[in-house]
Coordinates of C-alpha atoms and ligand atoms in Angstrom, one line a residue:
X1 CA -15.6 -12.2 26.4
X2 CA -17.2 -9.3 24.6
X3 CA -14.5 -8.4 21.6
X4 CA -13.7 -4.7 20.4
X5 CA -13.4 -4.7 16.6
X6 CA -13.1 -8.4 16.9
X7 CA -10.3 -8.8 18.8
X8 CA -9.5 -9.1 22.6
X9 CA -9.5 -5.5 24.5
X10 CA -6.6 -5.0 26.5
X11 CA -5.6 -3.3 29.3
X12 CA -1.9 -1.1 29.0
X13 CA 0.6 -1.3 31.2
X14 CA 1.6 1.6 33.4
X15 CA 3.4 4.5 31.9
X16 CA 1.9 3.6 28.2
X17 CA 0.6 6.8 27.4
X18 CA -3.4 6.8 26.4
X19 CA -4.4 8.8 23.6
X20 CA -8.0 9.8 22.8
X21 CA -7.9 9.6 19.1
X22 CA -9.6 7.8 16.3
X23 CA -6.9 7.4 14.1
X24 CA -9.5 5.9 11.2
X25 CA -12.0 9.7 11.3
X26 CA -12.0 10.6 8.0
X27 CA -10.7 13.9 8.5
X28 CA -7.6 12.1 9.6
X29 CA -7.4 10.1 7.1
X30 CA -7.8 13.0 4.7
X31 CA -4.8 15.3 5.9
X32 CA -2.8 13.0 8.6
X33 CA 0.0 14.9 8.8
X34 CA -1.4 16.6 12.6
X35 CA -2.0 13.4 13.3
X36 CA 1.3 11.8 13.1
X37 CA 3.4 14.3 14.7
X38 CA 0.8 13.9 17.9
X39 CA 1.1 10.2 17.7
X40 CA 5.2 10.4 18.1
X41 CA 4.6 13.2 20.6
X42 CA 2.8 10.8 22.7
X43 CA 5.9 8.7 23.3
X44 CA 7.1 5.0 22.1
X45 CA 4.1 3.2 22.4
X46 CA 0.3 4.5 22.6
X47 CA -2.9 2.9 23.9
X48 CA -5.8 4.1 21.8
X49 CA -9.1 3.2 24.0
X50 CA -11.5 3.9 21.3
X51 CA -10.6 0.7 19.5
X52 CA -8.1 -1.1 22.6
X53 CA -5.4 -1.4 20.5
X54 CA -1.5 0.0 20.8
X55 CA 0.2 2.1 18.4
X56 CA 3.6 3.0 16.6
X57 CA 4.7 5.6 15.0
X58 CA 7.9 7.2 15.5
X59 CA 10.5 5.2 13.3
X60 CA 12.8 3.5 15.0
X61 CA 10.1 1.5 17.2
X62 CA 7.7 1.1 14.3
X63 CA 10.2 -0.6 11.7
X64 CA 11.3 -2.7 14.7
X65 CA 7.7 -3.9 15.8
X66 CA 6.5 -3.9 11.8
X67 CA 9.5 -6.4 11.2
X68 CA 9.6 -8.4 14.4
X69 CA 7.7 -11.6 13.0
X70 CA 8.6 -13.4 16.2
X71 CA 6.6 -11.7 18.7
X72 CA 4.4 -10.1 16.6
X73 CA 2.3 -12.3 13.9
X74 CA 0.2 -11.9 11.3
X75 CA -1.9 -15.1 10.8
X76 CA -3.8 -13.3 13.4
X77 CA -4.7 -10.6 10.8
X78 CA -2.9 -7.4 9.8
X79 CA -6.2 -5.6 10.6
X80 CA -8.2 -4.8 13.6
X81 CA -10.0 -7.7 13.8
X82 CA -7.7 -11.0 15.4
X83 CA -8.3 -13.7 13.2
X84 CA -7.9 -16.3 16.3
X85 CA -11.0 -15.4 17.8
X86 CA -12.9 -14.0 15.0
X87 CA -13.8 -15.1 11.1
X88 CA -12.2 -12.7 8.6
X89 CA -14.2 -11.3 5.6
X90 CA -12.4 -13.3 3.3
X91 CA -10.5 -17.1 3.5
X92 CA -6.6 -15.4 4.8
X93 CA -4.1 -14.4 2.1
X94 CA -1.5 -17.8 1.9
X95 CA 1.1 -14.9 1.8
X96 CA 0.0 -11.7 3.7
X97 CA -1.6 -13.3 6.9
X98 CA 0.9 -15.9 7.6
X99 CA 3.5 -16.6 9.8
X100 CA 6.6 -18.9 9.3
X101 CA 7.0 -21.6 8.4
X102 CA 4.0 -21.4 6.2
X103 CA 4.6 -18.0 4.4
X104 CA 8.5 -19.3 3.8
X105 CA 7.2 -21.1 0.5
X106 CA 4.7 -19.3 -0.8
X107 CA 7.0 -16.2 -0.2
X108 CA 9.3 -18.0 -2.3
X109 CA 6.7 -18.7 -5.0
X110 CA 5.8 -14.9 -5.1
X111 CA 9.4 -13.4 -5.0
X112 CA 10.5 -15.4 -7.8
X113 CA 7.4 -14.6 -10.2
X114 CA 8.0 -10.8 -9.0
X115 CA 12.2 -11.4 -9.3
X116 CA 14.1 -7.8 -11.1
X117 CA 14.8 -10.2 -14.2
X118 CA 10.9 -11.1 -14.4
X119 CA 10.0 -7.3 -14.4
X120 CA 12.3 -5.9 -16.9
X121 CA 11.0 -8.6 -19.1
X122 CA 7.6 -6.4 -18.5
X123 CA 10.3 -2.9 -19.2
X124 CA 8.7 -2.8 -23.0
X125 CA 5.2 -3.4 -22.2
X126 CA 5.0 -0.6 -19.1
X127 CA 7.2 2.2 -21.4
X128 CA 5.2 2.1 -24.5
X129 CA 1.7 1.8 -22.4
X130 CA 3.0 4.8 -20.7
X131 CA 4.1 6.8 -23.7
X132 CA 0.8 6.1 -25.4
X133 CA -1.2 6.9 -22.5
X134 CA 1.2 10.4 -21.9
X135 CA 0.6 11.4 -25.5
X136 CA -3.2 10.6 -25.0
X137 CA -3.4 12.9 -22.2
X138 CA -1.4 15.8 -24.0
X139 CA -3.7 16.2 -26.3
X140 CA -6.7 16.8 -23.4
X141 CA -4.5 18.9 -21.7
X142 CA -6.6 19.5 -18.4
X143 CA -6.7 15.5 -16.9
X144 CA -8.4 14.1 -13.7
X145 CA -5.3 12.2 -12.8
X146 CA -6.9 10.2 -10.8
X147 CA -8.4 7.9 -13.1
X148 CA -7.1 9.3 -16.6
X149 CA -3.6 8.2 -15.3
X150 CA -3.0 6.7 -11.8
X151 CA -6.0 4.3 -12.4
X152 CA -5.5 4.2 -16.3
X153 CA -1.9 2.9 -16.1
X154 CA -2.0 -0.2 -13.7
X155 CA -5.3 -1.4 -14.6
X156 CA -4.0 -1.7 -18.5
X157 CA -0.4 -3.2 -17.4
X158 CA -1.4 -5.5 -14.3
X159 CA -4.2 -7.8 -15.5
X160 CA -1.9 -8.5 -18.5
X161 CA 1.4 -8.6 -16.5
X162 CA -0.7 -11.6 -14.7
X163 CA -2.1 -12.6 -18.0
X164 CA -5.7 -11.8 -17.2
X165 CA -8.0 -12.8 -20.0
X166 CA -10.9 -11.0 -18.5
X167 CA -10.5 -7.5 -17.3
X168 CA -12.2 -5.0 -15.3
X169 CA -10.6 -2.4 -14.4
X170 CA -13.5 -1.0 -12.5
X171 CA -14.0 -4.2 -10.4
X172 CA -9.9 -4.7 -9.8
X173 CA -10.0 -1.0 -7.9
X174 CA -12.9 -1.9 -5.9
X175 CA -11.4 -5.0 -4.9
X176 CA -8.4 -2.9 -3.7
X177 CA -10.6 -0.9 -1.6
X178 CA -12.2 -3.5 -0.3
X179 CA -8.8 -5.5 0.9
X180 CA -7.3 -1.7 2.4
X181 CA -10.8 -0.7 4.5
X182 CA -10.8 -3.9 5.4
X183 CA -7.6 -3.8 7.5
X184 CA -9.4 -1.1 9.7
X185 CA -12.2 -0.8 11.7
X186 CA -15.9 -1.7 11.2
X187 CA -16.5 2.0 10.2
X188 CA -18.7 3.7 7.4
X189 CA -15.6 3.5 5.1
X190 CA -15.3 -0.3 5.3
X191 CA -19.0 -1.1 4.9
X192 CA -19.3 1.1 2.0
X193 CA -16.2 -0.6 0.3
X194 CA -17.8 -3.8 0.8
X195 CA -21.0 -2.9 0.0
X196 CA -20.5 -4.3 -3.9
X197 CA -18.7 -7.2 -2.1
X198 CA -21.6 -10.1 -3.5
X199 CA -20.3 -8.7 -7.1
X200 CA -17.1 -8.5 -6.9
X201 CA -15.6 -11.2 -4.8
X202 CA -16.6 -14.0 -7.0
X203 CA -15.6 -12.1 -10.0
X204 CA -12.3 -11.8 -8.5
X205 CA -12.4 -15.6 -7.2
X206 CA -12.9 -16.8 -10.7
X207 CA -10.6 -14.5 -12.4
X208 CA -7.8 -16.9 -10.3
X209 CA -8.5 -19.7 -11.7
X210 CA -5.8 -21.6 -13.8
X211 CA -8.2 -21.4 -17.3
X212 CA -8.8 -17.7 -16.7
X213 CA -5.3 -17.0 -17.5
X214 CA -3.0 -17.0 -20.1
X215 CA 0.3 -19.1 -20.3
X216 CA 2.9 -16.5 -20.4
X217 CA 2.0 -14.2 -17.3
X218 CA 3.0 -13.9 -14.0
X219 CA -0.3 -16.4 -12.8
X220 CA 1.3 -19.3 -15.2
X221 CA 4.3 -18.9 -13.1
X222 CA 2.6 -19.1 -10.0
X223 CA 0.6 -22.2 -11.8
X224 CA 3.5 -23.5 -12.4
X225 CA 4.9 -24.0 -9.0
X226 CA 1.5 -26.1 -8.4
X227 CA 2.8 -28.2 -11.4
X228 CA 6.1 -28.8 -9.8
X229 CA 4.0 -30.0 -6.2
X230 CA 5.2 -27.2 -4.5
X231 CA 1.5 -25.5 -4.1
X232 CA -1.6 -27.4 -4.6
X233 CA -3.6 -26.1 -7.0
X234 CA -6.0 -24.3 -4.8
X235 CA -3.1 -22.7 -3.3
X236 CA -1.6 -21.4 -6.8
X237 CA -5.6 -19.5 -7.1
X238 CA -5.4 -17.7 -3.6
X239 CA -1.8 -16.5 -5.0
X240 CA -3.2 -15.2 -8.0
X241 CA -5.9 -13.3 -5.9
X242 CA -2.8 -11.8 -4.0
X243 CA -1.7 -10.5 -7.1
X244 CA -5.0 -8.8 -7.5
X245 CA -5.5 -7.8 -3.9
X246 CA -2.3 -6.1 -3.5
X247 CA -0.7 -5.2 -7.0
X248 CA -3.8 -2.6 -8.1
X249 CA -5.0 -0.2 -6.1
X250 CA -1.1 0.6 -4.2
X251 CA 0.4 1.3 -7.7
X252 CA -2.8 3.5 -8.9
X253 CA -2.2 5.1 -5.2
X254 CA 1.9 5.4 -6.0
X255 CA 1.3 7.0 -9.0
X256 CA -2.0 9.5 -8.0
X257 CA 0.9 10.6 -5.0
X258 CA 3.5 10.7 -7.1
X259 CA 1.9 13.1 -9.7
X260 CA 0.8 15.1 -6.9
X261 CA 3.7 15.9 -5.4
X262 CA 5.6 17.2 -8.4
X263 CA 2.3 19.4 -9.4
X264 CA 2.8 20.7 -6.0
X265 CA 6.3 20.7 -6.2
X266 CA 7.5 22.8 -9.5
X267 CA 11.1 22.7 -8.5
X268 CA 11.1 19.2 -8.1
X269 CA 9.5 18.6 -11.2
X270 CA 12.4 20.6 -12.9
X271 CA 15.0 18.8 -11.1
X272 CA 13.4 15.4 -12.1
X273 CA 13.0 16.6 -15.8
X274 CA 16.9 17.9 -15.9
X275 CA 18.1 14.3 -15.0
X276 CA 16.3 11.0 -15.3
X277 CA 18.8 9.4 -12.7
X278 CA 16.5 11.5 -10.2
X279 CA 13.6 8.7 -11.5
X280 CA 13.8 6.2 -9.1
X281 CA 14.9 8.8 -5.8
X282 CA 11.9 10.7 -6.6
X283 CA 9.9 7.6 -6.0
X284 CA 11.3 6.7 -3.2
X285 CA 10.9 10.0 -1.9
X286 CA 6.7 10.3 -3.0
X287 CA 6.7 6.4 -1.0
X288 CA 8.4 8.3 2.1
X289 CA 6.6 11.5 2.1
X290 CA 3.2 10.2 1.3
X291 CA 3.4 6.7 2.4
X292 CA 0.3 4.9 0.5
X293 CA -0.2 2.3 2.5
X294 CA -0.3 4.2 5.8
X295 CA -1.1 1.9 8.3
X296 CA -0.7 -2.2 9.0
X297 CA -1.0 -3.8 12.2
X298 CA 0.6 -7.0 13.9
X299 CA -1.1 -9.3 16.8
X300 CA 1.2 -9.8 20.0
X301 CA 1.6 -13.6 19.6
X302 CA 2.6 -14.0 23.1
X303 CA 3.6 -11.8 26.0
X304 CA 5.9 -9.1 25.0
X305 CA 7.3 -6.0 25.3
X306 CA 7.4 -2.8 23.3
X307 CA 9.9 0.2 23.9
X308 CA 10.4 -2.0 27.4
X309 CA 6.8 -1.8 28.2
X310 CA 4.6 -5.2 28.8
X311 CA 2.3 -6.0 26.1
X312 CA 0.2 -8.5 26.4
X313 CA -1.2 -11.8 24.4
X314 CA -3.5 -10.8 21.5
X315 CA -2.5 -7.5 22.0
X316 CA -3.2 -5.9 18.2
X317 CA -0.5 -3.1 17.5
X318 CA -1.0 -0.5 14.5
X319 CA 2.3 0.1 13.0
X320 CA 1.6 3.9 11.6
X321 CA 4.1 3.9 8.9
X322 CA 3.0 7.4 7.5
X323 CA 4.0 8.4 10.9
X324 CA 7.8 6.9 10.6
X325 CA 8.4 8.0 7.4
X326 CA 7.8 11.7 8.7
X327 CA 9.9 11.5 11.9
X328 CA 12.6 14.5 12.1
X329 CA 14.3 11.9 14.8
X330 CA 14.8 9.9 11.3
X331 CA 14.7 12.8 8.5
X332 CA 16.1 16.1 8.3
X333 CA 13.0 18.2 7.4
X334 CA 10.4 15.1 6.9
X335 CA 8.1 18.0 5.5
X336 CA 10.1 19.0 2.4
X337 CA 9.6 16.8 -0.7
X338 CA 13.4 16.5 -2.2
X339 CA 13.7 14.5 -5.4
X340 CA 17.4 13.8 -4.4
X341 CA 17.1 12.7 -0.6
X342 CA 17.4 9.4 -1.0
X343 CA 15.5 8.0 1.2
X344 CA 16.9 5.2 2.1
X345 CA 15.2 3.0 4.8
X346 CA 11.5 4.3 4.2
X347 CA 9.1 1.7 5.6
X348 CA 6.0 2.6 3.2
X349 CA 6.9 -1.3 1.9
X350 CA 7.1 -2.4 5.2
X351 CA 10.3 -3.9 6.5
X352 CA 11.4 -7.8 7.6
X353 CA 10.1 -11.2 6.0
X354 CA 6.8 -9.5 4.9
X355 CA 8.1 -6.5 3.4
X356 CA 6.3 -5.6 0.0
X357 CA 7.5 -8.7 -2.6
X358 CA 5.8 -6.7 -5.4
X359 CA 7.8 -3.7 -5.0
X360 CA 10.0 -4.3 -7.8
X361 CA 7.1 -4.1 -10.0
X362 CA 5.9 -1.4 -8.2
X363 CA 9.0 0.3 -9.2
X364 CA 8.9 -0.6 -12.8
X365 CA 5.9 0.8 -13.3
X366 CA 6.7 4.2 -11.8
X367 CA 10.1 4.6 -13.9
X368 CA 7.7 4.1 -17.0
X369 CA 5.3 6.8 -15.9
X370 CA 8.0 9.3 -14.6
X371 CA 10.0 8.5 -17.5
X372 CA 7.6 8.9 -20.4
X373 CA 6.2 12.5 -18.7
X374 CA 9.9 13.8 -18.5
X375 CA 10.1 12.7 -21.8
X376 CA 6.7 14.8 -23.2
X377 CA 5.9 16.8 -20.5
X378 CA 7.2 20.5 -19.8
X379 CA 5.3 21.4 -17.1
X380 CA 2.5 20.1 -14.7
X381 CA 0.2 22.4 -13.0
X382 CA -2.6 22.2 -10.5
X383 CA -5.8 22.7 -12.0
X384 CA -8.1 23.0 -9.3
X385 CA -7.7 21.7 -5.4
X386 CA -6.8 18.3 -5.2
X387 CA -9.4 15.7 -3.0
X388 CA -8.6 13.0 -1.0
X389 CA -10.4 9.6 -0.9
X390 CA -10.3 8.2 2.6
X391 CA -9.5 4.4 3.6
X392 CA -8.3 2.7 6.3
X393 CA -5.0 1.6 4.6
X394 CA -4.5 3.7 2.1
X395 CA -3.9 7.4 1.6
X396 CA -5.2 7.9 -2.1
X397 CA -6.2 10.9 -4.0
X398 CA -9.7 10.8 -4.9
X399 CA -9.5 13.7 -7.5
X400 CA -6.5 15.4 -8.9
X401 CA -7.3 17.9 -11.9
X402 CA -3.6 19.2 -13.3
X403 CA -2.9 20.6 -17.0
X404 CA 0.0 18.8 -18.9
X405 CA 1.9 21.5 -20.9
X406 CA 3.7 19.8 -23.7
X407 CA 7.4 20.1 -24.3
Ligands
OVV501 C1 -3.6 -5.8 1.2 C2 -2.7 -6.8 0.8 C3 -1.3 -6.5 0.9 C4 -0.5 -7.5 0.6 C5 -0.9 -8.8 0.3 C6 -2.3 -9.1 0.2 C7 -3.1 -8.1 0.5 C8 -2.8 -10.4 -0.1 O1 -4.0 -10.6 -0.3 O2 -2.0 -11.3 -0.2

């Protein structure tokens, strides 16, 4: 059988409508908004020929595929390429491309290293990074956000949050990109994020080990739970790279989005700046409308149905969750950026057993960077036309020049 993208092509039952449309072109990728709202206008479900796969988007049907671990698994990849039939790039995340019962304990391994009372223990460390790292900035004035702040932050708060003893920053955003493109085609996008792969793959590999990190982090709990027999040792390592895989580059990309949307957004920025209990909305809200990780996929694990069409074994599904968290079936004007909406139900962490474990760090680190730039800033103003960096996963900002104007 000749594969497409590595997994089994497919042919779509009747009705199913067929859409045209490489949802992974960079111009897409770039401004996917277009893309989205043609995507739900196709109907429930949508067979893409280009790469034989299905496709969600409109909310209901994506959080209900995206959380239905039953029928559709991800030991077979969350990517393109079906992990059944094909090697991945890397040995499979313990946690990520798993299915029950397997991912059950590890889950429960992650979840308690990545508990609320873990992160507030990390409250201290992410506010006074933050403040120092505001007050930095405020003296440049004019900042490329991008990597003076959304890349500045994590990659100083992370690697010691895990108790790193080695950091690169450089190398732990690469990584990132690497994991993200990966989940997509074979396309120029993917190859060039791997193309520094023979570097940084062992680096990360040996960053995982138990020596390389210290005993009071979040990889000494992980370490621990292979003390206590419930992982083996090598097990505790590919838990740690978890942490690195996922925990870098969506946090950059939460707080590049975030920052862009109240530069865009003056109003917003006022209404956020009058009350601090608008902090964690307005995050949920930049999640919603900009949804960093954009699009994860699912393998049909046996015959199925979608929307009450037949979907067959091996089937791979992409699960656009930009696209759900703009549906006006789901949100009254998806298009407006409201730092009171309240979005509650978003899927930009995903939904069900494999919903994002790391999102209360996630949302610790955010409250310190909103928090600390309510605190000092006055206003926040474009300084030249933001860029977007392209990847199969993620939507990031490549470039985001804005002036910080002191209180
Ligand atoms: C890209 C991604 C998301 C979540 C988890 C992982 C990777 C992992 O490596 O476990």
């Amino acid at each position: 059988m000749t594969l497409i993208e590595g997994h089994k092509p497919i042919t779509p039952a009747g009705g199913v409508a067929v859409w045209d449309v490489d949802p992974y072109d960079t111009e897409i990728l770039r401004d996917p908004l277009e893309y989205y709202a043609n995507l739900r206008a196709q109907g429930e479900l949508t067979y893409i020929p280009r790469y034989s796969v299905l496709a969600v988007g409109r909310y209901e049907i994506t959080r209900k595929v995206f959380s239905d671990h039953e029928n559709f698994v991800s030991s077979r990849g969350v990517g393109l390429n079906d992990f059944k039939l094909e090697d991945p790039w890397r040995p499979p995340s313990i946690i990520l491309e798993v299915d029950q019962p397997d991912h059950t304990r590890t889950r429960k391994v992650m979840s308690r290293a990545l508990s609320p009372k873990v992160v507030k223990g990390f409250a201290e460390l992410f506010q006074d990074t933050a403040d120092r790292l505001v007050d930095d900035l405020l003296e440049k004035g004019t900042i490329e956000a991008v990597t003076d702040l959304a890349e500045a932050f994590p990659t100083t708060v992370f690697p010691k949050a895990v108790g790193m003893k080695d950091v690169n920053a450089r190398h732990l955003v690469d990584y990132g990109a690497m994991v993200f493109n990966a989940v997509g085609p074979d396309n120029a996008l993917r190859r060039e994020a791997m193309r520094h792969a023979g570097e940084i793959v062992p680096w990360i590999n040996a960053a995982c080990a138990r020596d390389r990190l210290s005993a009071d982090g979040l990889g000494a709990m992980v370490y621990a739970s292979a003390d206590d027999g419930t992982l083996t040792e090598a097990e505790a390592g590919m838990l740690v790279r978890s942490f690195l895989s996922a925990g870098v580059d969506t946090t950059v990309t939460g707080i590049g989005n975030a920052l862009w949307c109240l530069s865009q957004n003056p109003d917003q920025w006022d209404a956020l700046k009058a009350d601090p209990k608008f902090i964690r909305p307005a995050f949920e809200e930049v999640l919603r409308y900009t949804s960093p990780v954009h699009t994860f996929g699912r393998t049909a694990g046996r015959d199925t149905e979608i929307a009450g069409f037949p979907v067959e074994e091996g089937s791979k599904v992409i699960c656009v969750l930009g696209a759900a968290n703009m549906d006006p079936e789901k949100w009254g004007d998806p298009e407006v950026f409201r730092v009171d909406r309240k979005p509650v139900g978003h899927v930009a962490f995903g939904a069900g057993i494999h919903g994002c474990v790391g999102q209360n760090i996630a949302r610790g680190e955010l409250e310190a960077v909103l928090g600390a730039l309510i605190r000092k800033v006055d206003r926040i103003e474009p300084a030249a036309e933001a860029v977007w960096r392209p990847n199969n996963a993620i939507r990031a900002l490549d470039r985001l020049p804005i002036t910080l104007i002191p209180n």
